[in-house]
mmCIF file of C-alpha atoms in Angstrom:
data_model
loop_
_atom_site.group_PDB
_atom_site.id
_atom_site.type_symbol
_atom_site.label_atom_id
_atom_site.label_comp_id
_atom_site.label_asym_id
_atom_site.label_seq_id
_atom_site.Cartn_x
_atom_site.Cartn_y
_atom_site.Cartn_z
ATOM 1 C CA UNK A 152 -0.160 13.644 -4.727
ATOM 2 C CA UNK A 153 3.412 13.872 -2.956
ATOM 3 C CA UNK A 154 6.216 13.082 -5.839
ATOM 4 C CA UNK A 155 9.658 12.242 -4.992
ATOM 5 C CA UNK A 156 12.805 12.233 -8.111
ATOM 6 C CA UNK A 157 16.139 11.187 -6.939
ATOM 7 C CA UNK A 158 18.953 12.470 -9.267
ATOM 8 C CA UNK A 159 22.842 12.833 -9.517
ATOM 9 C CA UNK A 160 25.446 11.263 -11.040
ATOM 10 C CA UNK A 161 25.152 7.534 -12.061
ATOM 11 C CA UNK A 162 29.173 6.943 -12.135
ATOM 12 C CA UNK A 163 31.463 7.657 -9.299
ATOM 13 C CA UNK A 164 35.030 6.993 -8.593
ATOM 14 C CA UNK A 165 36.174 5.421 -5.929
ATOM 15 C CA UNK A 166 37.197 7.516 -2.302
ATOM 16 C CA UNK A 167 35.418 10.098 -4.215
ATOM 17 C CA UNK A 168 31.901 11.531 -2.459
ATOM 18 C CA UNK A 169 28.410 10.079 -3.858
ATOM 19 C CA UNK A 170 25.952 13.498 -4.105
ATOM 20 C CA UNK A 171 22.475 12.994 -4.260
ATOM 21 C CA UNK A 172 19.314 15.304 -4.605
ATOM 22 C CA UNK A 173 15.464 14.145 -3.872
ATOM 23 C CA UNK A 174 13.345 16.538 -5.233
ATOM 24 C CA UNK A 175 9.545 16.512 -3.845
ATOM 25 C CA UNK A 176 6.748 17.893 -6.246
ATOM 26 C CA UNK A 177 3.063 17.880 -4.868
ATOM 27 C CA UNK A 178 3.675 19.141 -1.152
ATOM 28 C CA UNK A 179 6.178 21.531 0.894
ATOM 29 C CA UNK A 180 9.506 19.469 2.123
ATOM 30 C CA UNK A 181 9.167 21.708 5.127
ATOM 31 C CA UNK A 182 4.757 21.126 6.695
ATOM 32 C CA UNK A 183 4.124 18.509 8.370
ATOM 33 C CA UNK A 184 5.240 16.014 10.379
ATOM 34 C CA UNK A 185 7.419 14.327 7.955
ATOM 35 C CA UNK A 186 10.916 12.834 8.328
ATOM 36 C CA UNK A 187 13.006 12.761 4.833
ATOM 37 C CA UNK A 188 15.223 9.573 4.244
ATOM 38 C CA UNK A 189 17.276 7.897 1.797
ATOM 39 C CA UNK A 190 17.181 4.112 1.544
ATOM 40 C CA UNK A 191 19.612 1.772 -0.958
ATOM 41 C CA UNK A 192 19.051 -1.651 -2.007
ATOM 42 C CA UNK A 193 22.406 -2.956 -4.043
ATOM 43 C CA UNK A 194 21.758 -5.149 -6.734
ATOM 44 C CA UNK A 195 19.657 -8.560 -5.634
ATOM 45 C CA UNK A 196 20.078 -7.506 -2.223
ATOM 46 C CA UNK A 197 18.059 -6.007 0.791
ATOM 47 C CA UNK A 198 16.646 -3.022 1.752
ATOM 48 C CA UNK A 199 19.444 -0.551 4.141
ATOM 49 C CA UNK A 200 18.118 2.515 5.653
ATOM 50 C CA UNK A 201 21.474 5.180 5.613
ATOM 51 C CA UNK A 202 19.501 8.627 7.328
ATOM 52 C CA UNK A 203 16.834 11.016 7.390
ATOM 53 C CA UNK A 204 16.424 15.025 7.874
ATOM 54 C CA UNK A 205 13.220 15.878 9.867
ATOM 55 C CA UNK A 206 11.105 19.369 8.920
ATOM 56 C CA UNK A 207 13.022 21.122 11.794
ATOM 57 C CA UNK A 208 16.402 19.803 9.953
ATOM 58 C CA UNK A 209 17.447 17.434 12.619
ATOM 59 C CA UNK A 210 19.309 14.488 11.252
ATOM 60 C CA UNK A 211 19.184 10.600 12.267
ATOM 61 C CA UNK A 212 22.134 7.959 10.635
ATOM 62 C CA UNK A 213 22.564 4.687 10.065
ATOM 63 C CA UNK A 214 25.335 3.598 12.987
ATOM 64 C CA UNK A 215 27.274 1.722 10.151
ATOM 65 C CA UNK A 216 27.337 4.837 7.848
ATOM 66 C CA UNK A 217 27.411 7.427 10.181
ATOM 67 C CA UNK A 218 30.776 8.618 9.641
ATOM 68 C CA UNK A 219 30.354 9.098 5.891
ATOM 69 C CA UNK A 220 26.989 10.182 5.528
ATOM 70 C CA UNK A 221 25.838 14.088 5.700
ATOM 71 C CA UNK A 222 22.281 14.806 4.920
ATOM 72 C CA UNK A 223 20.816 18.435 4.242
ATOM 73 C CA UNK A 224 17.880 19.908 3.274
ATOM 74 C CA UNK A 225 16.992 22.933 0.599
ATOM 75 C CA UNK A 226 13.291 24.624 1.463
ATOM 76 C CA UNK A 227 13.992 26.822 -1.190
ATOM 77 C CA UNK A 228 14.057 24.434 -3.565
ATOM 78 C CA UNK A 229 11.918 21.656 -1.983
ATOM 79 C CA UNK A 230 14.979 19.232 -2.429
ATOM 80 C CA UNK A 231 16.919 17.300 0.075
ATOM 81 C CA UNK A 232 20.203 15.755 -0.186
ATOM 82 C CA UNK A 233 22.455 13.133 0.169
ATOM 83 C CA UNK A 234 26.305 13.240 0.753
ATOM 84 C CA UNK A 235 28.568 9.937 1.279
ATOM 85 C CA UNK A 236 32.051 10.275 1.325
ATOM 86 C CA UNK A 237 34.801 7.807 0.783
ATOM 87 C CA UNK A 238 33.047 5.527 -1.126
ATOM 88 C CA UNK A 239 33.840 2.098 -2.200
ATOM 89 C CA UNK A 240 32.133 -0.604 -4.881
ATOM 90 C CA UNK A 241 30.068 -1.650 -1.607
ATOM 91 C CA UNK A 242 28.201 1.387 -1.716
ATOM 92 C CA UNK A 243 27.152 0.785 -5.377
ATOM 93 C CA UNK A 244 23.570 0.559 -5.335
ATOM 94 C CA UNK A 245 20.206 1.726 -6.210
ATOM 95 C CA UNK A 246 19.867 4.876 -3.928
ATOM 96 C CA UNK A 247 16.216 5.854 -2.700
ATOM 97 C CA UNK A 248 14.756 8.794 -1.496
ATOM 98 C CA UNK A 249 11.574 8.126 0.470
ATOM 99 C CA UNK A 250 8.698 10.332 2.956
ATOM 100 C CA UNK A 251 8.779 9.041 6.500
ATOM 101 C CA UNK A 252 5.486 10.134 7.749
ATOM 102 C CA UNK A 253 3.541 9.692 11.307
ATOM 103 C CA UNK A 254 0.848 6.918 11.376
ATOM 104 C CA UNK A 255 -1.142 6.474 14.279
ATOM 105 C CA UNK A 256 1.772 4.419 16.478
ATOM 106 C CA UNK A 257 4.646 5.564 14.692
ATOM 107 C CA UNK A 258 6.255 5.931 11.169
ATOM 108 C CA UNK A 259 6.238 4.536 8.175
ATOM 109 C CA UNK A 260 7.709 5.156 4.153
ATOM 110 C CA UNK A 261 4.362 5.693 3.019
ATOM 111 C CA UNK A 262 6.198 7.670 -0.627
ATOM 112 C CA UNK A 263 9.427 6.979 -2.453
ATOM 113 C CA UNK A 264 11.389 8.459 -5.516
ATOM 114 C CA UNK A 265 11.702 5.495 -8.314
ATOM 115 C CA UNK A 266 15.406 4.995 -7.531
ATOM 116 C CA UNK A 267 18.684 5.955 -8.615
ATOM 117 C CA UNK A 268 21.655 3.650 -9.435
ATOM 118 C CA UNK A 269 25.186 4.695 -8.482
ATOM 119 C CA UNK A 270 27.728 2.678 -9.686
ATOM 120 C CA UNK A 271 31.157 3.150 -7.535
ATOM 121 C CA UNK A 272 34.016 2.134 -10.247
ATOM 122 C CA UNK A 273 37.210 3.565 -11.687
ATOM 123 C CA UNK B 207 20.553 -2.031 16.740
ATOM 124 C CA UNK B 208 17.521 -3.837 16.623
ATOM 125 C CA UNK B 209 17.389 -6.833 14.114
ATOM 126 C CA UNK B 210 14.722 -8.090 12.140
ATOM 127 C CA UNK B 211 14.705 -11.482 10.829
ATOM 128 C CA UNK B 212 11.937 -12.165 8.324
ATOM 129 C CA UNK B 213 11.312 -15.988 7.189
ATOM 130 C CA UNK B 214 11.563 -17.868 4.962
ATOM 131 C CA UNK B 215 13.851 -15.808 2.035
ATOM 132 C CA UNK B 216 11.473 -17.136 -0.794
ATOM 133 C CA UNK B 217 8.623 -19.432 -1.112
ATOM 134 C CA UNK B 218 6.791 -20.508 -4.087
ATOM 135 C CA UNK B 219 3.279 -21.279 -3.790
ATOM 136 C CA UNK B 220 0.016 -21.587 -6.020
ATOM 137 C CA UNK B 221 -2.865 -18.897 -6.732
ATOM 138 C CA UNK B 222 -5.368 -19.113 -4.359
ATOM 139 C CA UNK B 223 -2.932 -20.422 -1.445
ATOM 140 C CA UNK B 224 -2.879 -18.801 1.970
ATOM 141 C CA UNK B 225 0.808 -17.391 2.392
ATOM 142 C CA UNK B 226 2.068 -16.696 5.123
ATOM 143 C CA UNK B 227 5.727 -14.997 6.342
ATOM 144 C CA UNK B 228 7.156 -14.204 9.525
ATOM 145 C CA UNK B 229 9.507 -11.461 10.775
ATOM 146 C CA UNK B 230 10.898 -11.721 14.730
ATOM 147 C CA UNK B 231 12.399 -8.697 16.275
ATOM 148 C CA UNK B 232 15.941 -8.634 18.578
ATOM 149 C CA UNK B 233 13.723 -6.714 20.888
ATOM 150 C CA UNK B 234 10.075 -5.325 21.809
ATOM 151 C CA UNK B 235 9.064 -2.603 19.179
ATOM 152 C CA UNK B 236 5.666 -2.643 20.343
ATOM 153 C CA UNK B 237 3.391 -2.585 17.589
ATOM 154 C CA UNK B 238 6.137 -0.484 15.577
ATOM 155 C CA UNK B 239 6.202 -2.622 12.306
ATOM 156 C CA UNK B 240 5.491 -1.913 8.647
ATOM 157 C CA UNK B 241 4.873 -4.140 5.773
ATOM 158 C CA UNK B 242 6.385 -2.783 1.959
ATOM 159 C CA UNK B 243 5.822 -5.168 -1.094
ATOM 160 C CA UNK B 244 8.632 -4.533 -3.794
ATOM 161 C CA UNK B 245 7.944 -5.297 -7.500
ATOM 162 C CA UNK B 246 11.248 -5.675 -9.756
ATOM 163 C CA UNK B 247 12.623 -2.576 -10.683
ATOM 164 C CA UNK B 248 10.474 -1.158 -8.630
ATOM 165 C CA UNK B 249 9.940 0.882 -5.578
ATOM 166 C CA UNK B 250 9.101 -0.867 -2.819
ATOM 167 C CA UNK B 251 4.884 -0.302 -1.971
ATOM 168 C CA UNK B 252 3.542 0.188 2.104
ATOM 169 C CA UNK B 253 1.241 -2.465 2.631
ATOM 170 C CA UNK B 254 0.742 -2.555 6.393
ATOM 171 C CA UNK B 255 1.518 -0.528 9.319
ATOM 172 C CA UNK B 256 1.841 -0.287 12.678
ATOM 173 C CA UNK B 257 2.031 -3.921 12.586
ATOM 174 C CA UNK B 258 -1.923 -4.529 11.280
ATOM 175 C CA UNK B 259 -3.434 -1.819 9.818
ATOM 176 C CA UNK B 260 -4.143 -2.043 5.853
ATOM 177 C CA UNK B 261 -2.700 1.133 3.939
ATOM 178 C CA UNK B 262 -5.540 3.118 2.196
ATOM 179 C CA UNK B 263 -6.070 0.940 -1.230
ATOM 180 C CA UNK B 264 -4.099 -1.868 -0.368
ATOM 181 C CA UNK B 265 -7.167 -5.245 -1.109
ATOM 182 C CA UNK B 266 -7.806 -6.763 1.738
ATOM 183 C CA UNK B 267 -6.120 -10.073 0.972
ATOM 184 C CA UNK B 268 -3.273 -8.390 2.611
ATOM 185 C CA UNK B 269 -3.696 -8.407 6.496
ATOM 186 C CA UNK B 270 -0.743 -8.480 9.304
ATOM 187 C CA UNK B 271 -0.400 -9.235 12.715
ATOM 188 C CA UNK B 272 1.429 -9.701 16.145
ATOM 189 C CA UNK B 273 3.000 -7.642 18.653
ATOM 190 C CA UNK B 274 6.330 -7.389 20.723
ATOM 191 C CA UNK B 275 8.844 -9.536 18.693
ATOM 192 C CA UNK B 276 6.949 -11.452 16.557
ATOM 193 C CA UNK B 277 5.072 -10.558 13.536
ATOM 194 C CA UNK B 278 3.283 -12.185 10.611
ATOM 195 C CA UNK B 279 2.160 -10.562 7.249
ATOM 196 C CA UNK B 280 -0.313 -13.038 5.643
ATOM 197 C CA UNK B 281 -1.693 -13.252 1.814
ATOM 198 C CA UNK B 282 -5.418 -14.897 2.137
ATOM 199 C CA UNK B 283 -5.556 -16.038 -1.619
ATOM 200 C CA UNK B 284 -2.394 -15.481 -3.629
ATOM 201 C CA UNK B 285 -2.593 -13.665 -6.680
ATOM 202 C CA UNK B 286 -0.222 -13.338 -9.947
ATOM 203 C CA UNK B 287 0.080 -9.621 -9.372
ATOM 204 C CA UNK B 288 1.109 -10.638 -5.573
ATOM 205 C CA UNK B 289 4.592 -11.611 -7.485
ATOM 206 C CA UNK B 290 7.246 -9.498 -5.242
ATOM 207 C CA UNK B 291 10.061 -9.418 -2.732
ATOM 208 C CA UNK B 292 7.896 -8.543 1.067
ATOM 209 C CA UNK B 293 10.148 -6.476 3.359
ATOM 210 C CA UNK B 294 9.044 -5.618 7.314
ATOM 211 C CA UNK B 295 10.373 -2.811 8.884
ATOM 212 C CA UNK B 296 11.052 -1.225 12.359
ATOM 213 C CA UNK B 297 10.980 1.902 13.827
ATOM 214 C CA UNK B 298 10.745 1.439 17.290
ATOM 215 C CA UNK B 299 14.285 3.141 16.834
ATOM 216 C CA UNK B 300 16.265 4.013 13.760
ATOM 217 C CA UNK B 301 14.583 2.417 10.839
ATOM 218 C CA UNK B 302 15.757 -1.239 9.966
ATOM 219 C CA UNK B 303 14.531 -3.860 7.141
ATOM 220 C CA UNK B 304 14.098 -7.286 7.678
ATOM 221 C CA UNK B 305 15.865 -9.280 4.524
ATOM 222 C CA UNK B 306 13.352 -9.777 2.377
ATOM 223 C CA UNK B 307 10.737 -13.026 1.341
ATOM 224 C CA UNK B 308 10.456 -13.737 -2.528
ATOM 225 C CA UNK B 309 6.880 -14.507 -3.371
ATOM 226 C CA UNK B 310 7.152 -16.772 -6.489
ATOM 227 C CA UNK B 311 3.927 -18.877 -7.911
ATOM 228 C CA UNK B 312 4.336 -22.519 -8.150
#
């Protein structure tokens, strides 16, 4: 069974950078067909998609974040992370990590970590 | 970007009712649309993908449909424990949520 655990700090200030690691426990981060992606929902609000790193360690971004947003990936330590500079209270939210993995047409986030919330405040 | 625009944004109905929600794409994705079911506090849960097929262990009161740019995700006989927020999702391109439906019980 494929385990995901987001962690990192809860607090950050802002124009500082948000760091986040997803950790995945039951499976190799690097077999498979499997992209890697982090997902935030702010409080009462939707879903956002910000990137993903695929096995190879190519990297897809959200247009909107783009700019900001680095993702990586660790095989040593079966961890992938999440880097977002610059940030402001908008990017306060719960931060997920979630597997992308191929169905039969496409993809779909078929496991996710439980969620992290980052709070952007002086 | 493509859009998704899911309908209605909440809906109350009774146990046992037939529910039904709606999500139109900006474009043709095909049959390139999931279904996730998000509990409070919660993660959300895949239901459905590629736009009609049931997720191992999912009951079958769940079912979705449609192709192109119109979809529908459909509860047969709502339960208590259907009490969520139901996203759908694209990835005909880069990955994009529809807003949400609240599933409340009259």
């Amino acid at each position: 069974q494929v385990q995901l655990q987001e962690s990192g700090p809860g607090l950050v200030k802002p124009s500082q950078t948000l760091s986040l690691t997803c950790t995945v426990s039951g499976g190799s981060i690097s077999s498979g067909s499997y992209y890697w992606s982090w997902i935030r929902q702010p409080a009462g609000k939707g879903l956002e998609w910000i990137g993903r790193i695929y096995t190879s360690g190519s990297t897809n971004y959200n247009p909107s974040l783009k700019s900001r947003v680095t993702i990586s990936v660790d095989t040593s330590k079966n961890q992938f992370s999440l880097k977002l500079s610059s940030v402001t209270a908008a990017d306060t939210a719960v931060y997920y990590c979630a597997r992308e993995a191929e169905s039969i047409g496409g993809y779909s986030f078929d496991y996710w970590g439980q969620g992290t919330l980052v709070t952007v405040s002086s | 970007d493509i859009q998704m625009t899911q309908s209605p944004s909440s809906l109350s109905a009774s146990v046992g009712d037939r529910v039904t929600i709606t999500c139109q794409a900006s474009q043709d994705i095909s049959n390139y649309l999931n279904w996730y079911q998000q509990k409070p506090g919660k993660a959300p849960k895949l239901l459905i993908y590629d736009a009609s097929n049931l997720e191992t262990g999912v009951p079958s009161r769940f079912s979705g449909s449609g192709s192109g740019t119109d979809f529908t995700f459909t509860i047969s006989s709502l339960q208590p424990e259907d009490i969520a927020t139901y996203y759908c999702q694209q990835y005909d391109n880069l990955p994009t949520f529809g807003g949400g439906t609240k599933v409340e019980i009259k």
